[in-house]
mmCIF file with all atom_site columns, C-alpha atoms in Angstrom:
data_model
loop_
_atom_site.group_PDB
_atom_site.id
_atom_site.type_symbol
_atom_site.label_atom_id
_atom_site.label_alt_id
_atom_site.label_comp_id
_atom_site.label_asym_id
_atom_site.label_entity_id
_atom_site.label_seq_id
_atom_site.pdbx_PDB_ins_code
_atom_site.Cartn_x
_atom_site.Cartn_y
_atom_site.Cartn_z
_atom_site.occupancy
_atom_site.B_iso_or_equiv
_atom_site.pdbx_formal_charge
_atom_site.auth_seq_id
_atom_site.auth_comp_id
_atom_site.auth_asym_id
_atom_site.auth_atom_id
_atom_site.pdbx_PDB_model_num
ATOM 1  C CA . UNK A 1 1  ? 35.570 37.256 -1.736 1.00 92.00 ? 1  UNK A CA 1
ATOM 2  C CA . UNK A 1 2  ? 38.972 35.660 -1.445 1.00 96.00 ? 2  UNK A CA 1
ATOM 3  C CA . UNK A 1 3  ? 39.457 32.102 -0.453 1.00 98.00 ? 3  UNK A CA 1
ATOM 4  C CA . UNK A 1 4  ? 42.817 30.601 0.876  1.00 98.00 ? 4  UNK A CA 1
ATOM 5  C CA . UNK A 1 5  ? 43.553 27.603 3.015  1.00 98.00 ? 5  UNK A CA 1
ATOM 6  C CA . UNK A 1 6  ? 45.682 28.234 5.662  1.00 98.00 ? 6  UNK A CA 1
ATOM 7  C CA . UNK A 1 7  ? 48.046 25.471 7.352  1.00 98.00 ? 7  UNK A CA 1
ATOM 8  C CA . UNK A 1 8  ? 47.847 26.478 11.292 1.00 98.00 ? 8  UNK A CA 1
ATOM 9  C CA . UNK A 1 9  ? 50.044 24.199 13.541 1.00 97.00 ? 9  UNK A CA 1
ATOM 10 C CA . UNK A 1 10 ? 49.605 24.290 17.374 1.00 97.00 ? 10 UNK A CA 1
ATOM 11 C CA . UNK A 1 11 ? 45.394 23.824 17.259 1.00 97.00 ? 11 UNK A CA 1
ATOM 12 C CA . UNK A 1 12 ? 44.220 20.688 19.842 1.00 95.00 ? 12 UNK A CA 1
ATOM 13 C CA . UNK A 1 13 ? 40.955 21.340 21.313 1.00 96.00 ? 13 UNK A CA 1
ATOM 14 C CA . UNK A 1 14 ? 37.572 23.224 20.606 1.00 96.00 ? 14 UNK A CA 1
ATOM 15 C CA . UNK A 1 15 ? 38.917 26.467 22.714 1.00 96.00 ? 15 UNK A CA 1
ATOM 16 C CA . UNK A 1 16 ? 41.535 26.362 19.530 1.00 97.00 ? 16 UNK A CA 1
ATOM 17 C CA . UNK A 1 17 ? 38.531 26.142 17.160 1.00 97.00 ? 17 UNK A CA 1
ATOM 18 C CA . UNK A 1 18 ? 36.826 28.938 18.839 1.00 97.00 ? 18 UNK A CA 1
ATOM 19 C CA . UNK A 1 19 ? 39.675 31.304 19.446 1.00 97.00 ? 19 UNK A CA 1
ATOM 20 C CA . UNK A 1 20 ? 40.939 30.969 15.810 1.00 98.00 ? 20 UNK A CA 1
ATOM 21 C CA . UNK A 1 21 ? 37.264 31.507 14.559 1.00 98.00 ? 21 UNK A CA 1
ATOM 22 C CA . UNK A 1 22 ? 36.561 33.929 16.969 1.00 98.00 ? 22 UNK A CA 1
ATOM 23 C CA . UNK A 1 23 ? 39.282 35.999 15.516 1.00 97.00 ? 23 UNK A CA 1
ATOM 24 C CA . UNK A 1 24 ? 38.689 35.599 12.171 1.00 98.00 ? 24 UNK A CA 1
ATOM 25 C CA . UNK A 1 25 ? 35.569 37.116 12.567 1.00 98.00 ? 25 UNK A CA 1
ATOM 26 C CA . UNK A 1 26 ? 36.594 40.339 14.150 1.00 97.00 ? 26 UNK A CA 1
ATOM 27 C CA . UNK A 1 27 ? 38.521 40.502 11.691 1.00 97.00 ? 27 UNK A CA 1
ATOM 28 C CA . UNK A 1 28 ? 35.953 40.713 9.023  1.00 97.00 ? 28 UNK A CA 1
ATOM 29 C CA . UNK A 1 29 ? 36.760 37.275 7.520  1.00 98.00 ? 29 UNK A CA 1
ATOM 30 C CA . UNK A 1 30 ? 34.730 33.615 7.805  1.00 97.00 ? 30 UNK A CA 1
ATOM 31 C CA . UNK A 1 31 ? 37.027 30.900 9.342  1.00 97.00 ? 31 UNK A CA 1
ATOM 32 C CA . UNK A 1 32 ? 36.330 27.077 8.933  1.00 98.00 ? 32 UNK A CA 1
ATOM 33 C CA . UNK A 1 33 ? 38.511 25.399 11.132 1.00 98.00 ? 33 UNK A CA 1
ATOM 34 C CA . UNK A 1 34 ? 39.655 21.422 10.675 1.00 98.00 ? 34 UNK A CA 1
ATOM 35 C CA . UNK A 1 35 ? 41.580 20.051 13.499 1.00 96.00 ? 35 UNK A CA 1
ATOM 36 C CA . UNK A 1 36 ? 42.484 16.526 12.109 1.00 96.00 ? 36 UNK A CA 1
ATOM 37 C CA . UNK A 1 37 ? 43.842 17.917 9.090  1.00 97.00 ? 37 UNK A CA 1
ATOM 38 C CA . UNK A 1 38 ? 45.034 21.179 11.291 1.00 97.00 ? 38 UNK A CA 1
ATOM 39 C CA . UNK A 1 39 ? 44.240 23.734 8.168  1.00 98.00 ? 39 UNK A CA 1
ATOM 40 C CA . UNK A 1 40 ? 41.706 26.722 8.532  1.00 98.00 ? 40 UNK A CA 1
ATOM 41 C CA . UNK A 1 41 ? 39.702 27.346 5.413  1.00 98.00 ? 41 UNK A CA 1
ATOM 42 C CA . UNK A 1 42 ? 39.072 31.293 5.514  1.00 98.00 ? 42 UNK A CA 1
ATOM 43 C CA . UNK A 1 43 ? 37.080 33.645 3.168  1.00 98.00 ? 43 UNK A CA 1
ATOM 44 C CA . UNK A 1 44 ? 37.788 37.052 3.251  1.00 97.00 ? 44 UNK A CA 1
ATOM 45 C CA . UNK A 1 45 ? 37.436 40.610 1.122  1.00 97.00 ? 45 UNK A CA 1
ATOM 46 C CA . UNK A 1 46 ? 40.668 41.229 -0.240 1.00 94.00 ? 46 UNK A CA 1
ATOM 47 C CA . UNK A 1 47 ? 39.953 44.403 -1.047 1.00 96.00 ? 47 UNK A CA 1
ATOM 48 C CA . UNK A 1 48 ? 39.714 45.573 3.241  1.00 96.00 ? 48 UNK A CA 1
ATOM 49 C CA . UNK A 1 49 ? 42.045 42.458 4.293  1.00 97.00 ? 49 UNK A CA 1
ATOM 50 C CA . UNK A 1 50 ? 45.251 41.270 3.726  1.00 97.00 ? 50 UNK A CA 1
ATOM 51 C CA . UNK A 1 51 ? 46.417 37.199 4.033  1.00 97.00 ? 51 UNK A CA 1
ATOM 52 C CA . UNK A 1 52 ? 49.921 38.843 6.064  1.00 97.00 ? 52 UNK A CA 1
ATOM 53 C CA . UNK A 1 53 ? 46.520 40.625 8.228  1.00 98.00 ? 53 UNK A CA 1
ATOM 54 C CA . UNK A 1 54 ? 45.321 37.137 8.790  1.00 98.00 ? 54 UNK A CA 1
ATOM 55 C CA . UNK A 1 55 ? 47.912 35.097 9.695  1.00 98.00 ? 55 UNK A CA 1
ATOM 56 C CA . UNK A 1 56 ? 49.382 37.723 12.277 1.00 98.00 ? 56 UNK A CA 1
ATOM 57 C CA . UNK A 1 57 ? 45.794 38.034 13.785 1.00 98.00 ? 57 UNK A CA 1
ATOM 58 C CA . UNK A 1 58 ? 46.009 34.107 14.086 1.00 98.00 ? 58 UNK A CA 1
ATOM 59 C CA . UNK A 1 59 ? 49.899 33.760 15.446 1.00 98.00 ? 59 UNK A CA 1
ATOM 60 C CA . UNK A 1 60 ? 48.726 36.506 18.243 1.00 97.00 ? 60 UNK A CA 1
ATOM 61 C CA . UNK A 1 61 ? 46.566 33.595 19.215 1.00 96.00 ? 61 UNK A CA 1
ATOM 62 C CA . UNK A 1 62 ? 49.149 31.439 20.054 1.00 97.00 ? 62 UNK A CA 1
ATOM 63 C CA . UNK A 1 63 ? 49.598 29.186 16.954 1.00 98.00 ? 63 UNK A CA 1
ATOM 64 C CA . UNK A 1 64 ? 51.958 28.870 13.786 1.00 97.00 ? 64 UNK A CA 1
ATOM 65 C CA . UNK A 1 65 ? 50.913 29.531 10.779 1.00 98.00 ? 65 UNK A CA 1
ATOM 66 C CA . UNK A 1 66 ? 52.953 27.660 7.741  1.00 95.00 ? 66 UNK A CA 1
#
């Protein structure tokens, strides 16, 4: 298991929480998301996922990853 922290601008409310979480998790990866500092903490099998894989599942949310 990989580890990363990801910077994710645009998140405001616990429907942001949820959506990026919720995608995560199809995905195959754990998301822990932290709205006052805006970052996701994610764990994921690099050997099935990539981090480009993660961050375009989370911009097709809506929000900006940086």
């Amino acid at each position: 298991m990989k580890n990363v922290t990801l910077k994710v601008e645009g998140m405001s409310c616990n429907h942001c929480v949820n959506s990026v979480e919720g995608t995560l998790k199809t995905l195959g990866a754990q998301g822990k998301v932290n709205l006052p500092s805006g970052t996701v903490d994610v764990a994921f099998d690099d050997s099935r996922l990539t981090i480009d894989q993660i961050k375009e599942a989370i911009e097709e949310q809506g929000y900006d990853v940086v």
